[in-house]
Amino acid sequence: MEQQDAVRREGRLTPVLALVTLIAAFGSSFQYGYNVAAINSPAKLMKAFYNETYYDRISEYISEFSLTLLKGTLLFNNIFSIVPAILMGCSEVARSFEMIIVARLLVGICAGLSSNVVPMYLGELAPKNLRGALGVVPQLFITVGILAAQILGLRSLLANKEGWPVLLGVTGIPAALQLLLLPFFPESPRYLLVQRKDEAAAKSALRVLRGWDDVDAEIQEIREEDKAEKAAGFISVLKLLRMRSLRWQVISIVVLMGGQQLSGVNAIYYYADQIYLSAGVRAQDVQYVTAGTGAVNVLMTVCAVFVVELLGRRVLLLLGFSICFTACCVLTAALALQDTISWMPYVSIACVISYVTGHALGPSPIPALLITEIFLQSSRPAAYMVGGSVHWLSNFTVGLIFPFIQVGLGAYSFIIFAVICLLTTTYIFLVVPETKSKTFIEINQIFTKMNKVSEVHLEKEELKDFPPSTAGQ
């Protein structure tokens, strides 16, 4: 009876766990999403401000090349968020465009950190049966941040001459709230026990997070993971890439993170305005349709939060990438035929919405969650470094080369993304296991068989001295 009660309690979302999830995601992920989108609406106003400020100083206007270069520094968007918010909010009063550039670079540091740290932190706080749902929450807040920036960035609100510094400065609000409130919530119990060797603090944190006193079973699970930590020692990125016992985990993260960005999500958004205009949407109304697309993104990510523990990570990834593949194929045909068939532009709009729906269900939220689940504590930070590097390099690559691909291939640009979606879907189907409702050790034992580590020397490998799996007992 007590064991059944423990199982029931395991799935409980306590007020403390819910609040720490919301504060961590709002303070970091929300402002990441907000800063991704906030720069789009006031771009022309900011260029004009750059020019006016420069002319006031030396009675010359900035060359078009320099203007583009200064705008380019803003693409490094997304610890240093409050100061940048103040800098951006005061830039017009101070007549200094340099304040905006420095602020956006600082916010970029914050985005790079938060996109890795928040999913890892929440994944370590959550019980295994809520790990998927809470692991998707950061992606949900990224989409909410994007939508908030799209709404506030409407020309009738803040995307105007008087309001754009406020639009950029709003990013400081979530950062300030997190700075004030997060210190009152517990540190990761796994970090406390494995890294700091403080069992009393780990138990205390678990009691606060779970809402009951008997946390010995979970402490024992963390101890079993700690045994693997002692065998592995410190795992750097180079060691991570060399370890046979982690080979398929690393390959999977590279494929998923690369597939997430190289599947064309940024290209879809880049092309969306042109698609809306070709369908007859008035130029002044495109901003509202774009906000509507952002709302679809939020809605589908909310769905992912609720179904990730029901359907599982693998199903959402397969479903999401399959939808993206289909949308890219149909969009290619629709763009090629839109000048000959009158209703084709509406098919293009349906493809954009379908693609956003598919990407929000799996490719956007699940890869970061899987990094937390398929790596143990000793290798998790290095794995996030690898995953984050692949994410940002892929993002940068698409942003750099897509305009050239568009010029060269035109409507057929999305065939490339369709192929990437298909290859990623195939890899997931053949390699990536389901991790739903499994402990970190059970998940790693699945990969142990895939990596065939029993055939190699296991000294100092991460899975040495694992206890036998308790799954199915």
Tab-separated table of C-alpha atoms in Angstrom:
chain	number	residue	atom	x	y	z
A	1	MET	CA	0.000	0.000	0.000
A	2	GLU	CA	2.838	2.377	0.909
A	3	GLN	CA	4.573	1.511	-2.362
A	4	GLN	CA	1.384	2.271	-4.336
A	5	ASP	CA	1.088	5.595	-2.494
A	6	ALA	CA	4.685	6.437	-3.411
A	7	VAL	CA	3.924	5.735	-7.073
A	8	ARG	CA	0.907	7.999	-6.922
A	9	ARG	CA	2.862	10.772	-5.214
A	10	GLU	CA	5.656	10.542	-7.782
A	11	GLY	CA	3.474	12.168	-10.413
A	12	ARG	CA	2.451	15.120	-8.285
A	13	LEU	CA	3.283	18.617	-9.503
A	14	THR	CA	3.871	20.379	-6.193
A	15	PRO	CA	3.467	24.166	-5.909
A	16	VAL	CA	7.216	24.592	-5.332
A	17	LEU	CA	8.119	22.524	-8.419
A	18	ALA	CA	5.572	24.400	-10.533
A	19	LEU	CA	6.781	27.819	-9.367
A	20	VAL	CA	10.483	27.101	-9.841
A	21	THR	CA	9.725	25.795	-13.352
A	22	LEU	CA	7.779	28.936	-14.245
A	23	ILE	CA	10.350	31.329	-12.764
A	24	ALA	CA	13.338	29.597	-14.389
A	25	ALA	CA	11.632	29.407	-17.787
A	26	PHE	CA	10.150	32.924	-17.658
A	27	GLY	CA	13.385	34.539	-16.510
A	28	SER	CA	15.570	32.844	-19.117
A	29	SER	CA	13.685	31.132	-21.944
A	30	PHE	CA	11.030	33.838	-22.290
A	31	GLN	CA	13.581	36.597	-22.737
A	32	TYR	CA	15.539	34.428	-25.180
A	33	GLY	CA	12.437	34.090	-27.370
A	34	TYR	CA	11.537	37.730	-26.858
A	35	ASN	CA	14.959	38.937	-27.980
A	36	VAL	CA	14.907	36.662	-31.037
A	37	ALA	CA	11.766	38.394	-32.325
A	38	ALA	CA	11.904	41.903	-30.784
A	39	ILE	CA	14.507	43.151	-33.227
A	40	ASN	CA	12.432	42.505	-36.371
A	41	SER	CA	9.651	45.101	-36.073
A	42	PRO	CA	11.716	48.226	-35.260
A	43	ALA	CA	14.597	47.400	-37.635
A	44	LYS	CA	13.921	50.318	-40.021
A	45	LEU	CA	13.413	52.739	-37.123
A	46	MET	CA	16.715	51.628	-35.597
A	47	LYS	CA	18.566	52.099	-38.892
A	48	ALA	CA	17.153	55.628	-39.083
A	49	PHE	CA	18.259	56.242	-35.480
A	50	TYR	CA	21.779	55.008	-36.290
A	51	ASN	CA	21.962	57.373	-39.245
A	52	GLU	CA	20.595	60.397	-37.368
A	53	THR	CA	22.941	59.870	-34.434
A	54	TYR	CA	25.945	59.446	-36.687
A	55	TYR	CA	25.007	62.570	-38.680
A	56	ASP	CA	24.619	64.627	-35.483
A	57	ARG	CA	28.204	63.742	-34.570
A	58	ILE	CA	30.179	64.186	-37.783
A	59	SER	CA	27.662	65.652	-40.283
A	60	GLU	CA	27.815	62.559	-42.476
A	61	TYR	CA	25.467	59.621	-42.945
A	62	ILE	CA	26.595	56.028	-42.382
A	63	SER	CA	27.249	54.085	-45.590
A	64	GLU	CA	24.740	51.370	-46.480
A	65	PHE	CA	27.415	48.719	-45.923
A	66	SER	CA	28.162	50.010	-42.411
A	67	LEU	CA	24.453	50.224	-41.623
A	68	THR	CA	23.999	46.601	-42.636
A	69	LEU	CA	27.038	45.587	-40.597
A	70	LEU	CA	25.714	47.398	-37.508
A	71	LYS	CA	22.330	45.698	-37.972
A	72	GLY	CA	24.171	42.403	-38.320
A	73	THR	CA	25.682	42.740	-34.864
A	74	LEU	CA	22.132	42.699	-33.526
A	75	LEU	CA	21.723	39.141	-34.768
A	76	PHE	CA	23.959	38.033	-31.899
A	77	ASN	CA	20.799	38.289	-29.843
A	78	ASN	CA	19.875	36.388	-27.197
A	79	ILE	CA	23.327	36.848	-16.068
A	80	PHE	CA	23.616	40.126	-18.293
A	81	SER	CA	20.005	41.026	-19.047
A	82	ILE	CA	19.025	43.839	-16.721
A	83	VAL	CA	21.960	46.053	-17.693
A	84	PRO	CA	21.353	45.517	-21.433
A	85	ALA	CA	17.678	46.326	-20.933
A	86	ILE	CA	18.594	49.638	-19.303
A	87	LEU	CA	21.136	50.367	-22.035
A	88	MET	CA	18.606	49.692	-24.797
A	89	GLY	CA	15.837	51.597	-23.056
A	90	CYS	CA	18.039	54.685	-22.611
A	91	SER	CA	19.852	54.543	-25.953
A	92	GLU	CA	17.663	57.088	-27.735
A	93	VAL	CA	17.786	59.574	-24.865
A	94	ALA	CA	21.587	59.206	-24.728
A	95	ARG	CA	21.812	59.431	-28.546
A	96	SER	CA	24.076	56.389	-28.622
A	97	PHE	CA	23.508	53.470	-30.996
A	98	GLU	CA	26.609	51.821	-29.496
A	99	MET	CA	24.573	51.203	-26.321
A	100	ILE	CA	22.183	49.012	-28.330
A	101	ILE	CA	24.988	46.987	-29.900
A	102	VAL	CA	26.767	46.347	-26.565
A	103	ALA	CA	23.462	45.488	-24.891
A	104	ARG	CA	22.480	42.986	-27.582
A	105	LEU	CA	25.880	41.287	-27.367
A	106	LEU	CA	25.427	40.897	-23.595
A	107	VAL	CA	21.924	39.558	-24.062
A	108	GLY	CA	23.372	37.084	-26.580
A	109	ILE	CA	25.643	35.666	-23.867
A	110	CYS	CA	22.586	35.221	-21.666
A	111	ALA	CA	20.669	33.424	-24.423
A	112	GLY	CA	23.489	30.978	-25.066
A	113	LEU	CA	23.702	30.133	-21.369
A	114	SER	CA	19.978	29.935	-20.677
A	115	SER	CA	19.222	27.745	-23.693
A	116	ASN	CA	21.477	25.067	-22.137
A	117	VAL	CA	21.211	25.590	-18.385
A	118	VAL	CA	17.422	25.854	-17.954
A	119	PRO	CA	16.464	22.494	-19.581
A	120	MET	CA	19.270	20.772	-17.661
A	121	TYR	CA	18.196	22.358	-14.350
A	122	LEU	CA	14.505	21.495	-14.788
A	123	GLY	CA	15.309	17.976	-15.992
A	124	GLU	CA	17.254	17.343	-12.799
A	125	LEU	CA	14.516	18.787	-10.553
A	126	ALA	CA	11.631	16.815	-12.043
A	127	PRO	CA	10.521	13.283	-11.088
A	128	LYS	CA	10.868	10.861	-13.989
A	129	ASN	CA	7.147	10.817	-14.829
A	130	LEU	CA	7.053	14.644	-15.140
A	131	ARG	CA	10.492	15.106	-16.674
A	132	GLY	CA	9.177	15.297	-20.232
A	133	ALA	CA	6.434	17.818	-19.512
A	134	LEU	CA	8.684	20.105	-17.462
A	135	GLY	CA	11.495	19.680	-19.983
A	136	VAL	CA	9.268	21.121	-22.724
A	137	VAL	CA	8.304	24.179	-20.637
A	138	PRO	CA	11.468	26.174	-21.592
A	139	GLN	CA	10.582	25.786	-25.288
A	140	LEU	CA	7.015	26.855	-24.467
A	141	PHE	CA	8.291	30.061	-22.880
A	142	ILE	CA	10.557	30.695	-25.871
A	143	THR	CA	7.470	30.616	-28.104
A	144	VAL	CA	5.540	32.806	-25.644
A	145	GLY	CA	8.446	35.276	-25.691
A	146	ILE	CA	8.406	35.339	-29.498
A	147	LEU	CA	4.639	35.930	-29.512
A	148	ALA	CA	4.928	38.683	-26.887
A	149	ALA	CA	7.564	40.449	-29.007
A	150	GLN	CA	5.381	40.083	-32.116
A	151	ILE	CA	2.375	41.611	-30.330
A	152	LEU	CA	4.288	44.437	-28.632
A	153	GLY	CA	6.109	44.944	-31.945
A	154	LEU	CA	2.915	45.885	-33.765
A	155	ARG	CA	3.216	49.368	-35.246
A	156	SER	CA	0.142	50.464	-33.305
A	157	LEU	CA	1.851	49.552	-29.995
A	158	LEU	CA	5.651	49.886	-29.622
A	159	ALA	CA	7.131	49.530	-33.130
A	160	ASN	CA	7.098	53.287	-33.647
A	161	LYS	CA	9.505	56.190	-33.195
A	162	GLU	CA	8.606	56.750	-29.545
A	163	GLY	CA	8.098	53.143	-28.438
A	164	TRP	CA	10.936	51.069	-29.918
A	165	PRO	CA	13.445	51.692	-27.069
A	166	VAL	CA	10.776	50.427	-24.640
A	167	LEU	CA	10.184	47.389	-26.877
A	168	LEU	CA	13.867	46.457	-26.589
A	169	GLY	CA	14.082	47.303	-22.885
A	170	VAL	CA	11.178	45.065	-21.790
A	171	THR	CA	13.614	42.122	-21.732
A	172	GLY	CA	14.868	43.304	-18.319
A	173	ILE	CA	11.550	42.546	-16.557
A	174	PRO	CA	11.754	38.711	-16.594
A	175	ALA	CA	15.466	38.862	-15.758
A	176	ALA	CA	14.796	41.046	-12.699
A	177	LEU	CA	11.997	38.755	-11.495
A	178	GLN	CA	14.209	35.699	-11.801
A	179	LEU	CA	17.083	37.422	-10.019
A	180	LEU	CA	14.782	38.320	-7.128
A	181	LEU	CA	12.835	35.062	-6.787
A	182	LEU	CA	14.994	32.125	-7.924
A	183	PRO	CA	17.412	32.263	-4.938
A	184	PHE	CA	14.489	31.284	-2.667
A	185	PHE	CA	14.030	27.948	-4.480
A	186	PRO	CA	16.117	24.769	-4.103
A	187	GLU	CA	19.217	23.828	-6.056
A	188	SER	CA	19.192	20.637	-8.150
A	189	PRO	CA	19.277	17.632	-5.739
A	190	ARG	CA	21.493	15.747	-8.190
A	191	TYR	CA	23.965	18.615	-8.238
A	192	LEU	CA	23.951	18.808	-4.434
A	193	LEU	CA	24.576	15.081	-3.959
A	194	VAL	CA	26.827	14.276	-6.940
A	195	GLN	CA	28.843	17.464	-7.343
A	196	ARG	CA	28.834	18.952	-3.851
A	197	LYS	CA	28.584	15.641	-1.927
A	198	ASP	CA	26.032	17.213	0.432
A	199	GLU	CA	23.445	14.507	1.152
A	200	ALA	CA	21.606	16.516	3.785
A	201	ALA	CA	21.088	19.428	1.398
A	202	ALA	CA	20.024	17.052	-1.388
A	203	LYS	CA	17.413	15.423	0.872
A	204	SER	CA	16.167	18.808	2.006
A	205	ALA	CA	15.800	19.994	-1.587
A	206	LEU	CA	13.942	16.810	-2.562
A	207	ARG	CA	11.543	17.137	0.380
A	208	VAL	CA	10.696	20.697	-0.641
A	209	LEU	CA	10.259	19.753	-4.313
A	210	ARG	CA	8.272	16.540	-3.769
A	211	GLY	CA	6.158	17.677	-0.827
A	212	TRP	CA	6.835	14.627	1.378
A	213	ASP	CA	9.545	13.444	3.770
A	214	ASP	CA	10.406	9.953	2.473
A	215	VAL	CA	12.895	10.639	-0.335
A	216	ASP	CA	15.278	7.744	0.348
A	217	ALA	CA	14.370	5.856	-2.833
A	218	GLU	CA	15.209	8.841	-5.033
A	219	ILE	CA	18.403	9.517	-3.094
A	220	GLN	CA	19.393	5.884	-3.730
A	221	GLU	CA	18.779	6.346	-7.456
A	222	ILE	CA	21.039	9.408	-7.458
A	223	ARG	CA	23.672	7.448	-5.493
A	224	GLU	CA	23.639	4.737	-8.174
A	225	GLU	CA	24.259	7.417	-10.754
A	226	ASP	CA	27.049	8.783	-8.546
A	227	LYS	CA	28.789	5.391	-8.699
A	228	ALA	CA	29.039	5.840	-12.432
A	229	GLU	CA	30.357	9.364	-11.872
A	230	LYS	CA	33.229	8.075	-9.726
A	231	ALA	CA	34.137	5.521	-12.378
A	232	ALA	CA	34.016	8.114	-15.135
A	233	GLY	CA	35.675	11.067	-13.423
A	234	PHE	CA	35.464	14.469	-15.103
A	235	ILE	CA	34.220	14.221	-18.677
A	236	SER	CA	35.387	17.009	-20.961
A	237	VAL	CA	34.012	17.596	-24.453
A	238	LEU	CA	37.008	15.823	-26.002
A	239	LYS	CA	36.617	12.849	-23.666
A	240	LEU	CA	32.882	12.778	-24.412
A	241	LEU	CA	33.580	12.540	-28.141
A	242	ARG	CA	36.093	9.706	-27.612
A	243	MET	CA	34.069	7.501	-25.236
A	244	ARG	CA	32.745	4.331	-26.855
A	245	SER	CA	30.047	3.990	-24.197
A	246	LEU	CA	28.545	7.350	-25.246
A	247	ARG	CA	28.979	7.038	-29.009
A	248	TRP	CA	25.317	6.728	-30.028
A	249	GLN	CA	24.181	9.320	-27.480
A	250	VAL	CA	26.554	11.907	-28.967
A	251	ILE	CA	25.632	11.007	-32.552
A	252	SER	CA	21.928	11.252	-31.670
A	253	ILE	CA	22.289	14.708	-30.141
A	254	VAL	CA	24.291	15.979	-33.128
A	255	VAL	CA	21.660	14.633	-35.539
A	256	LEU	CA	18.702	15.969	-33.542
A	257	MET	CA	20.158	19.411	-32.865
A	258	GLY	CA	21.392	19.723	-36.432
A	259	GLY	CA	18.079	18.468	-37.798
A	260	GLN	CA	16.181	20.913	-35.600
A	261	GLN	CA	17.863	23.936	-37.202
A	262	LEU	CA	18.730	22.608	-40.671
A	263	SER	CA	15.138	21.442	-41.239
A	264	GLY	CA	14.303	24.958	-42.399
A	265	VAL	CA	12.394	26.508	-39.506
A	266	ASN	CA	14.138	29.874	-39.847
A	267	ALA	CA	13.787	29.753	-43.638
A	268	ILE	CA	10.021	29.202	-43.263
A	269	TYR	CA	9.729	32.334	-41.129
A	270	TYR	CA	11.997	34.199	-43.544
A	271	TYR	CA	9.760	33.255	-46.481
A	272	ALA	CA	6.456	33.650	-44.619
A	273	ASP	CA	5.925	37.375	-45.302
A	274	GLN	CA	6.414	36.857	-49.028
A	275	ILE	CA	3.942	33.959	-48.971
A	276	TYR	CA	1.325	36.043	-47.127
A	277	LEU	CA	1.727	38.938	-49.587
A	278	SER	CA	1.357	36.621	-52.576
A	279	ALA	CA	-1.890	35.304	-51.068
A	280	GLY	CA	-3.334	38.809	-51.086
A	281	VAL	CA	-2.652	39.890	-47.507
A	282	ARG	CA	-2.112	43.655	-47.451
A	283	ALA	CA	1.424	44.761	-46.566
A	284	GLN	CA	0.220	46.629	-43.458
A	285	ASP	CA	-1.645	43.500	-42.261
A	286	VAL	CA	1.221	41.009	-42.592
A	287	GLN	CA	2.335	41.825	-39.027
A	288	TYR	CA	-1.005	40.539	-37.688
A	289	VAL	CA	-0.793	37.301	-39.692
A	290	THR	CA	2.766	36.812	-38.396
A	291	ALA	CA	1.504	37.219	-34.827
A	292	GLY	CA	-1.198	34.671	-35.621
A	293	THR	CA	1.490	32.215	-36.725
A	294	GLY	CA	3.271	32.872	-33.416
A	295	ALA	CA	0.037	32.059	-31.573
A	296	VAL	CA	-0.172	28.703	-33.422
A	297	ASN	CA	3.420	28.012	-32.346
A	298	VAL	CA	2.520	28.661	-28.691
A	299	LEU	CA	-0.658	26.563	-28.873
A	300	MET	CA	1.111	23.526	-30.335
A	301	THR	CA	3.953	23.760	-27.813
A	302	VAL	CA	1.327	23.777	-25.040
A	303	CYS	CA	-0.047	20.582	-26.612
A	304	ALA	CA	3.473	19.094	-26.553
A	305	VAL	CA	3.732	19.798	-22.795
A	306	PHE	CA	0.597	17.746	-22.150
A	307	VAL	CA	1.155	14.872	-24.602
A	308	VAL	CA	4.909	14.273	-24.230
A	309	GLU	CA	4.337	11.929	-21.276
A	310	LEU	CA	1.344	10.321	-22.994
A	311	LEU	CA	2.753	9.677	-26.469
A	312	GLY	CA	6.459	9.766	-25.641
A	313	ARG	CA	9.444	11.654	-27.034
A	314	ARG	CA	10.109	9.330	-29.978
A	315	VAL	CA	6.549	9.562	-31.341
A	316	LEU	CA	6.528	13.377	-31.141
A	317	LEU	CA	9.881	13.582	-32.938
A	318	LEU	CA	8.753	11.209	-35.701
A	319	LEU	CA	5.405	12.968	-36.058
A	320	GLY	CA	6.927	16.453	-36.016
A	321	PHE	CA	9.689	15.830	-38.559
A	322	SER	CA	7.249	13.921	-40.810
A	323	ILE	CA	4.857	16.883	-40.833
A	324	CYS	CA	7.763	19.239	-41.601
A	325	PHE	CA	8.911	16.957	-44.456
A	326	THR	CA	5.424	16.872	-45.976
A	327	ALA	CA	4.956	20.638	-45.568
A	328	CYS	CA	8.286	21.372	-47.308
A	329	CYS	CA	7.413	19.105	-50.254
A	330	VAL	CA	3.926	20.575	-50.743
A	331	LEU	CA	5.243	24.131	-50.222
A	332	THR	CA	7.804	23.602	-52.996
A	333	ALA	CA	5.055	22.584	-55.408
A	334	ALA	CA	2.771	25.419	-54.258
A	335	LEU	CA	5.471	28.083	-54.705
A	336	ALA	CA	6.353	26.740	-58.153
A	337	LEU	CA	2.703	26.831	-59.269
A	338	GLN	CA	1.436	29.933	-57.468
A	339	ASP	CA	1.638	32.118	-60.602
A	340	THR	CA	-0.348	29.636	-62.719
A	341	ILE	CA	-3.011	28.392	-60.265
A	342	SER	CA	-4.977	31.100	-58.452
A	343	TRP	CA	-5.561	29.225	-55.182
A	344	MET	CA	-1.985	27.987	-54.711
A	345	PRO	CA	-0.944	30.895	-52.428
A	346	TYR	CA	-3.532	29.665	-49.908
A	347	VAL	CA	-1.955	26.204	-50.049
A	348	SER	CA	1.369	27.913	-49.280
A	349	ILE	CA	-0.129	29.558	-46.179
A	350	ALA	CA	-1.513	26.170	-45.064
A	351	CYS	CA	1.986	24.693	-45.520
A	352	VAL	CA	3.561	27.404	-43.352
A	353	ILE	CA	1.021	26.812	-40.570
A	354	SER	CA	1.430	23.017	-40.895
A	355	TYR	CA	5.213	23.308	-40.725
A	356	VAL	CA	5.046	25.522	-37.615
A	357	THR	CA	2.638	23.027	-36.034
A	358	GLY	CA	4.889	20.052	-36.737
A	359	HIS	CA	8.060	21.755	-35.582
A	360	ALA	CA	6.426	22.916	-32.336
A	361	LEU	CA	5.272	19.365	-31.516
A	362	GLY	CA	8.650	17.640	-31.650
A	363	PRO	CA	11.724	19.118	-33.364
A	364	SER	CA	11.666	22.342	-31.313
A	365	PRO	CA	11.118	21.091	-27.720
A	366	ILE	CA	12.317	17.470	-27.595
A	367	PRO	CA	16.070	17.512	-28.498
A	368	ALA	CA	17.109	19.610	-25.459
A	369	LEU	CA	14.989	17.380	-23.220
A	370	LEU	CA	16.729	14.281	-24.586
A	371	ILE	CA	20.179	15.654	-23.717
A	372	THR	CA	19.131	15.677	-20.062
A	373	GLU	CA	17.702	12.157	-20.297
A	374	ILE	CA	20.315	10.193	-22.247
A	375	PHE	CA	23.411	11.507	-20.434
A	376	LEU	CA	24.366	11.090	-16.789
A	377	GLN	CA	25.453	13.887	-14.478
A	378	SER	CA	29.177	13.654	-15.283
A	379	SER	CA	28.709	13.903	-19.052
A	380	ARG	CA	25.604	16.141	-19.156
A	381	PRO	CA	27.393	19.544	-19.128
A	382	ALA	CA	29.760	18.475	-21.929
A	383	ALA	CA	26.796	17.047	-23.868
A	384	TYR	CA	24.963	20.364	-23.580
A	385	MET	CA	28.078	22.121	-24.877
A	386	VAL	CA	28.140	19.825	-27.911
A	387	GLY	CA	24.386	20.132	-28.469
A	388	GLY	CA	24.420	23.896	-28.004
A	389	SER	CA	27.363	24.301	-30.385
A	390	VAL	CA	25.630	22.235	-33.073
A	391	HIS	CA	22.403	24.210	-32.511
A	392	TRP	CA	23.984	27.646	-32.904
A	393	LEU	CA	26.354	26.648	-35.731
A	394	SER	CA	23.427	25.161	-37.661
A	395	ASN	CA	21.321	28.242	-36.937
A	396	PHE	CA	24.137	30.496	-38.145
A	397	THR	CA	24.721	28.353	-41.250
A	398	VAL	CA	21.074	28.507	-42.337
A	399	GLY	CA	20.933	32.259	-41.724
A	400	LEU	CA	24.130	32.752	-43.731
A	401	ILE	CA	23.474	30.550	-46.751
A	402	PHE	CA	19.676	30.526	-47.154
A	403	PRO	CA	19.525	33.903	-48.950
A	404	PHE	CA	22.003	32.534	-51.508
A	405	ILE	CA	20.075	29.253	-51.811
A	406	GLN	CA	16.893	31.245	-52.362
A	407	VAL	CA	18.510	33.272	-55.155
A	408	GLY	CA	19.886	30.128	-56.797
A	409	LEU	CA	16.964	27.723	-56.386
A	410	GLY	CA	13.975	29.982	-55.794
A	411	ALA	CA	10.841	27.960	-55.037
A	412	TYR	CA	12.867	24.746	-54.948
A	413	SER	CA	14.890	25.855	-51.891
A	414	PHE	CA	12.677	23.830	-49.584
A	415	ILE	CA	13.578	20.540	-51.300
A	416	ILE	CA	16.883	20.712	-49.382
A	417	PHE	CA	15.044	21.084	-46.082
A	418	ALA	CA	12.632	18.287	-47.024
A	419	VAL	CA	15.591	15.940	-47.559
A	420	ILE	CA	17.086	16.898	-44.170
A	421	CYS	CA	13.703	16.302	-42.463
A	422	LEU	CA	13.447	12.883	-44.145
A	423	LEU	CA	16.988	11.859	-43.156
A	424	THR	CA	16.424	12.983	-39.556
A	425	THR	CA	13.113	11.096	-39.389
A	426	THR	CA	14.823	7.948	-40.687
A	427	TYR	CA	17.590	8.227	-38.092
A	428	ILE	CA	15.076	8.682	-35.249
A	429	PHE	CA	13.063	5.663	-36.433
A	430	LEU	CA	16.148	3.433	-36.610
A	431	VAL	CA	18.198	4.628	-33.624
A	432	VAL	CA	16.520	6.851	-31.010
A	433	PRO	CA	14.806	4.846	-28.218
A	434	GLU	CA	11.786	5.883	-26.176
A	435	THR	CA	12.807	7.427	-22.824
A	436	LYS	CA	9.362	8.080	-21.341
A	437	SER	CA	8.998	7.145	-17.637
A	438	LYS	CA	12.497	5.659	-17.404
A	439	THR	CA	15.209	6.557	-14.912
A	440	PHE	CA	18.474	8.031	-16.179
A	441	ILE	CA	20.219	4.722	-15.490
A	442	GLU	CA	17.592	2.649	-17.330
A	443	ILE	CA	17.916	4.935	-20.353
A	444	ASN	CA	21.691	4.644	-20.347
A	445	GLN	CA	21.472	0.861	-20.115
A	446	ILE	CA	19.493	0.908	-23.379
A	447	PHE	CA	22.378	2.780	-24.993
A	448	THR	CA	24.881	0.400	-23.368
A	449	LYS	CA	23.519	-2.392	-25.574
A	450	MET	CA	23.531	-0.129	-28.636
A	451	ASN	CA	27.132	0.923	-28.000
A	452	LYS	CA	28.193	-2.707	-27.363
A	453	VAL	CA	30.387	-1.489	-24.511
A	454	SER	CA	30.621	-5.020	-23.149
A	455	GLU	CA	32.961	-5.737	-26.054
A	456	VAL	CA	35.495	-3.072	-25.087
A	457	HIS	CA	37.574	-2.284	-22.048
A	458	LEU	CA	35.298	-0.463	-19.600
A	459	GLU	CA	37.865	1.061	-17.283
A	460	LYS	CA	36.865	4.660	-16.531
A	461	GLU	CA	33.848	4.386	-18.844
A	462	GLU	CA	30.674	6.067	-17.627
A	463	LEU	CA	28.551	2.928	-17.261
A	464	LYS	CA	31.067	0.787	-15.382
A	465	ASP	CA	29.787	-0.714	-12.117
A	466	PHE	CA	26.134	-0.032	-12.936
A	467	PRO	CA	23.729	-2.024	-10.826
A	468	PRO	CA	21.381	-4.319	-12.774
A	469	SER	CA	18.292	-2.634	-14.227
A	470	THR	CA	15.241	-2.572	-12.000
A	471	ALA	CA	12.921	-1.991	-14.931
A	472	GLY	CA	10.095	-4.469	-14.996
A	473	GLN	CA	10.612	-5.569	-11.376
